Amino acid sequence: MNGTVPSKSASWLLGFGVFFGLGSVLFGTVWSGKAPTQPILFNHAIHVSSGLTCEDCHAGALTKEKATLPGLDICLGCHQEAVTPKPEEEKIRAFARAGREIPWAQLTRIPAHVYFSHRRHVTLGGMKCAECHGPMENLTEPPRRPFRPLNMDDCVQCHQQRKASYDCNDCHR
């Protein structure tokens, strides 16, 4: 170096390059990684159009802290015998014959230090499942990522909009 200070345009260009370079790396790491593959290409749209609700398959969504992913027994309630000739449906009975639960990949994880209750949010707070999980009724195959990231800023913003308490001890263990 010759001891001169870089021009403003050179500094701006360097900053721009670093910002977008790091952003690309971080975005690529978070969003282009291999998304989990579900064991069955579940079609939410067809099930919802048949009259099923979220809680028909996701037990506890209205009454418990945690909503469950559908167990084999839930699926076999309708699919013990073939309803359609689709191979995805046959996978349900194959899991049953093998004596195995369906190994759904869980997409949304709540940190261990956070207390979250579906019952409190859906039944008492009047929230719709789609507010956090998106328009599942439109999906013809399983989502590959959560509809929205779950982070504290989003939670606090929602609590403020609904005039719900956002005292630390309400959500943090």
Short mmCIF file of C-alpha atoms in Angstrom, two decimals:
data_model
loop_
_atom_site.label_atom_id
_atom_site.label_comp_id
_atom_site.label_asym_id
_atom_site.label_seq_id
_atom_site.Cartn_x
_atom_site.Cartn_y
_atom_site.Cartn_z
CA MET A 1 0.00 0.00 0.00
CA ASN A 2 1.15 3.50 -0.59
CA GLY A 3 -0.31 4.87 2.66
CA THR A 4 -3.32 6.49 1.03
CA VAL A 5 -6.86 6.16 2.30
CA PRO A 6 -9.15 4.27 -0.09
CA SER A 7 -11.69 6.43 -1.85
CA LYS A 8 -15.29 6.44 -0.68
CA SER A 9 -16.41 4.57 -3.79
CA ALA A 10 -13.76 1.87 -3.26
CA SER A 11 -14.79 1.48 0.40
CA TRP A 12 -18.45 1.33 -0.58
CA LEU A 13 -17.73 -1.27 -3.26
CA LEU A 14 -15.70 -3.38 -0.83
CA GLY A 15 -18.46 -3.18 1.80
CA PHE A 16 -21.07 -4.07 -0.79
CA GLY A 17 -19.03 -7.10 -1.90
CA VAL A 18 -18.46 -8.33 1.66
CA PHE A 19 -22.14 -7.86 2.58
CA PHE A 20 -23.48 -9.75 -0.43
CA GLY A 21 -20.72 -12.34 -0.33
CA LEU A 22 -21.44 -13.23 3.29
CA GLY A 23 -25.18 -13.00 2.67
CA SER A 24 -24.93 -15.47 -0.20
CA VAL A 25 -22.91 -17.91 1.87
CA LEU A 26 -25.26 -17.68 4.85
CA PHE A 27 -28.41 -17.84 2.73
CA GLY A 28 -27.03 -20.78 0.78
CA THR A 29 -26.11 -22.61 3.98
CA VAL A 30 -29.53 -22.13 5.53
CA TRP A 31 -31.84 -22.53 2.54
CA SER A 32 -30.09 -24.68 -0.03
CA GLY A 33 -29.07 -27.47 2.30
CA LYS A 34 -30.73 -30.80 1.78
CA ALA A 35 -34.30 -30.48 2.99
CA PRO A 36 -35.70 -33.48 4.82
CA THR A 37 -37.50 -36.03 2.71
CA GLN A 38 -40.81 -37.28 4.06
CA PRO A 39 -41.50 -41.02 3.87
CA ILE A 40 -44.86 -40.44 2.17
CA LEU A 41 -45.71 -37.67 -0.29
CA PHE A 42 -48.72 -36.63 1.75
CA ASN A 43 -51.25 -34.48 -0.12
CA HIS A 44 -52.77 -31.99 2.34
CA ALA A 45 -55.01 -30.47 -0.37
CA ILE A 46 -56.88 -33.68 -1.13
CA HIS A 47 -57.35 -34.54 2.55
CA VAL A 48 -58.64 -31.06 3.44
CA SER A 49 -60.97 -31.07 0.42
CA SER A 50 -62.32 -34.40 1.73
CA GLY A 51 -63.36 -32.64 4.94
CA LEU A 52 -60.46 -33.44 7.26
CA THR A 53 -59.25 -30.74 9.64
CA CYS A 54 -55.77 -30.17 11.06
CA GLU A 55 -56.73 -31.80 14.35
CA ASP A 56 -58.06 -34.95 12.63
CA CYS A 57 -54.47 -35.91 11.84
CA HIS A 58 -52.49 -33.74 14.27
CA ALA A 59 -53.82 -34.86 17.64
CA GLY A 60 -53.49 -32.35 20.45
CA ALA A 61 -53.50 -29.25 18.26
CA LEU A 62 -56.48 -27.88 20.20
CA THR A 63 -56.08 -29.50 23.59
CA LYS A 64 -52.40 -30.14 24.35
CA GLU A 65 -49.07 -28.40 24.57
CA LYS A 66 -47.80 -30.30 21.53
CA ALA A 67 -49.61 -31.28 18.37
CA THR A 68 -48.46 -34.61 17.03
CA LEU A 69 -47.45 -35.76 13.60
CA PRO A 70 -49.91 -38.38 12.33
CA GLY A 71 -49.29 -41.83 13.72
CA LEU A 72 -49.84 -44.96 11.70
CA ASP A 73 -53.11 -45.61 13.55
CA ILE A 74 -54.49 -42.25 12.34
CA CYS A 75 -53.67 -43.05 8.71
CA LEU A 76 -54.98 -46.61 8.95
CA GLY A 77 -58.29 -45.23 10.22
CA CYS A 78 -59.06 -44.39 6.58
CA HIS A 79 -56.43 -46.34 4.66
CA GLN A 80 -56.58 -49.86 6.17
CA GLU A 81 -57.92 -50.83 2.74
CA ALA A 82 -56.98 -49.07 -0.49
CA VAL A 83 -58.89 -45.85 -1.14
CA THR A 84 -56.89 -45.04 -4.27
CA PRO A 85 -54.44 -47.02 -6.41
CA LYS A 86 -51.63 -44.56 -5.61
CA PRO A 87 -48.29 -46.03 -4.48
CA GLU A 88 -47.95 -43.37 -1.76
CA GLU A 89 -51.07 -44.74 -0.09
CA GLU A 90 -49.71 -48.29 -0.26
CA LYS A 91 -46.69 -47.12 1.77
CA ILE A 92 -49.02 -46.68 4.77
CA ARG A 93 -49.99 -50.35 4.68
CA ALA A 94 -46.35 -51.34 4.09
CA PHE A 95 -45.38 -49.59 7.34
CA ALA A 96 -48.23 -51.43 9.07
CA ARG A 97 -47.12 -54.82 7.71
CA ALA A 98 -43.57 -54.08 8.88
CA GLY A 99 -44.86 -53.08 12.33
CA ARG A 100 -43.22 -49.66 12.01
CA GLU A 101 -44.47 -46.16 12.68
CA ILE A 102 -44.29 -43.70 9.80
CA PRO A 103 -40.96 -41.88 10.31
CA TRP A 104 -42.14 -38.35 9.54
CA ALA A 105 -39.35 -35.75 9.56
CA GLN A 106 -40.28 -32.98 11.99
CA LEU A 107 -39.72 -29.59 10.38
CA THR A 108 -40.46 -27.24 13.27
CA ARG A 109 -38.49 -27.42 16.49
CA ILE A 110 -39.02 -25.28 19.55
CA PRO A 111 -35.85 -24.69 21.61
CA ALA A 112 -35.77 -26.53 24.94
CA HIS A 113 -35.74 -23.25 26.90
CA VAL A 114 -39.02 -22.11 25.29
CA TYR A 115 -42.48 -23.14 26.48
CA PHE A 116 -44.99 -23.21 23.63
CA SER A 117 -48.52 -24.56 23.94
CA HIS A 118 -50.69 -25.23 20.90
CA ARG A 119 -53.75 -25.23 23.17
CA ARG A 120 -52.89 -21.82 24.59
CA HIS A 121 -52.34 -20.29 21.15
CA VAL A 122 -55.09 -22.01 19.13
CA THR A 123 -57.91 -22.59 21.59
CA LEU A 124 -57.41 -19.76 24.07
CA GLY A 125 -55.69 -17.26 21.74
CA GLY A 126 -57.90 -17.95 18.74
CA MET A 127 -55.02 -18.36 16.31
CA LYS A 128 -55.49 -20.33 13.11
CA CYS A 129 -52.99 -23.08 12.31
CA ALA A 130 -52.14 -21.32 9.03
CA GLU A 131 -50.79 -18.28 10.89
CA CYS A 132 -47.66 -20.25 11.79
CA HIS A 133 -47.85 -23.27 9.48
CA GLY A 134 -48.99 -21.58 6.28
CA PRO A 135 -51.72 -22.55 3.82
CA MET A 136 -51.28 -26.30 4.17
CA GLU A 137 -54.66 -26.88 2.51
CA ASN A 138 -53.06 -25.89 -0.81
CA LEU A 139 -50.10 -28.28 -0.64
CA THR A 140 -50.12 -31.39 -2.81
CA GLU A 141 -46.91 -32.68 -1.26
CA PRO A 142 -45.27 -32.23 2.14
CA PRO A 143 -43.55 -28.92 2.84
CA ARG A 144 -39.78 -29.08 2.65
CA ARG A 145 -39.18 -26.32 5.19
CA PRO A 146 -41.17 -24.57 7.90
CA PHE A 147 -43.56 -21.94 6.51
CA ARG A 148 -41.93 -19.29 8.65
CA PRO A 149 -38.94 -19.26 10.95
CA LEU A 150 -39.90 -19.34 14.58
CA ASN A 151 -37.89 -16.74 16.42
CA MET A 152 -38.39 -14.52 19.41
CA ASP A 153 -38.89 -11.33 17.38
CA ASP A 154 -41.82 -12.88 15.49
CA CYS A 155 -43.36 -14.16 18.72
CA VAL A 156 -43.02 -10.80 20.51
CA GLN A 157 -44.43 -8.94 17.50
CA CYS A 158 -47.44 -11.27 17.36
CA HIS A 159 -48.01 -10.93 21.12
CA GLN A 160 -47.85 -7.14 20.83
CA GLN A 161 -50.31 -7.07 17.91
CA ARG A 162 -52.77 -9.27 19.81
CA LYS A 163 -52.17 -7.42 23.09
CA ALA A 164 -51.08 -10.69 24.70
CA SER A 165 -48.55 -10.81 27.50
CA TYR A 166 -44.95 -10.96 26.42
CA ASP A 167 -43.43 -11.26 29.86
CA CYS A 168 -40.22 -13.32 29.64
CA ASN A 169 -41.50 -15.91 32.12
CA ASP A 170 -44.58 -16.67 30.00
CA CYS A 171 -42.49 -18.37 27.34
CA HIS A 172 -39.02 -18.97 28.75
CA ARG A 173 -38.43 -21.89 31.12
#
